[in-house]
Each structure stands twice: as C-alpha cells, then as structure tokens.
Amino acid sequence: MALRVFIVEDNPLIRTNLIETLVELAAIEVVSFSNGALESNRWLQANRNAWDLAVVDLFLAEGNGLAVLGAIRERSPLQRVVVLSNYATPNLRSRCAALGADAVFDKSTELDEFLDYVRIVESGAA
C-alpha cells in the first residue's frame, strides 16, 4: 500500500518539485495539498484517517505551519508529521517538537535527510 502524503506548502514551484520527487522516491501517493493554515486545518479535520505523513512548511502566505501542527496534535500514533522549512532554527525546531512534529528538516541543507526519513516511514520502520 502506498504511503499517503498531505503537503502544506504555499510556493507552487517548491510544492510541484516536492510532489514529483516524492512520487519518484517510492510507493507514495500525494492525497492532497494546501497553501495555507486554515485550508490545511479544514482538510485535516475532514480527512483524519486519509493520510500517513504530513509535510508542513512553517511560513505560509496565509497563517503558519505552527497552527497546522497544533491542529493535528491528536492523531494516530502511526501518522507522522514532518516540518520542511527554510527557517529550521534551533528555537523553531524546539517549538515544532513541542507541538508534536516527529522531525524538522531545513529545505536548503537537509533535503537528503528528509528524503531518507520519508523512505524510512514508507518502509514502515519509523
């Protein structure tokens, strides 16, 4: 069964590249994506069990990823949440972890580590 991924990313180019990369990576199905916090929270409320991995950017055109993290704190233990941001400072990493993020990766320097993490989640080892 494919790993079902929900993406929260407001930059269309980054989102498209991310989707293409994930689909090529392994048995991954991008079930939906969102541009902002409010839209993401609505989708997540309506589709509580429709995803296995959420990939969340912190800085969005509408709202922020921290609000999305807060909205999905109550989830299945099998669901994973990853933050992928250009601003993965130590302080933001701590805040994300406190809000329930399983991992935080910097888009500009930790993309390989992010992809390795996705492979681990997809294989069922995480």
Short mmCIF file of C-alpha atoms in Angstrom, two decimals, residues 82-85 102-121:
data_model
loop_
_atom_site.label_atom_id
_atom_site.label_comp_id
_atom_site.label_asym_id
_atom_site.label_seq_id
_atom_site.Cartn_x
_atom_site.Cartn_y
_atom_site.Cartn_z
CA VAL A 82 7.41 16.47 9.33
CA VAL A 83 8.29 20.14 9.10
CA LEU A 84 10.20 21.16 5.97
CA SER A 85 11.22 24.81 6.16
CA ASP A 102 8.20 14.00 14.51
CA ALA A 103 11.07 15.63 12.61
CA VAL A 104 12.17 19.02 11.29
CA PHE A 105 14.31 19.48 8.19
CA ASP A 106 15.81 22.57 6.56
CA LYS A 107 14.80 22.77 2.88
CA SER A 108 18.10 24.25 1.81
CA THR A 109 20.52 22.00 3.71
CA GLU A 110 18.72 18.82 4.82
CA LEU A 111 16.74 17.68 1.79
CA ASP A 112 18.62 14.37 1.55
CA GLU A 113 17.94 13.69 5.23
CA PHE A 114 14.26 14.50 4.66
CA LEU A 115 14.08 12.05 1.75
CA ASP A 116 15.83 9.39 3.84
CA TYR A 117 13.24 9.93 6.57
CA VAL A 118 10.39 9.57 4.07
CA ARG A 119 11.93 6.29 2.83
CA ILE A 120 12.06 5.01 6.42
CA VAL A 121 8.43 5.98 7.05
#
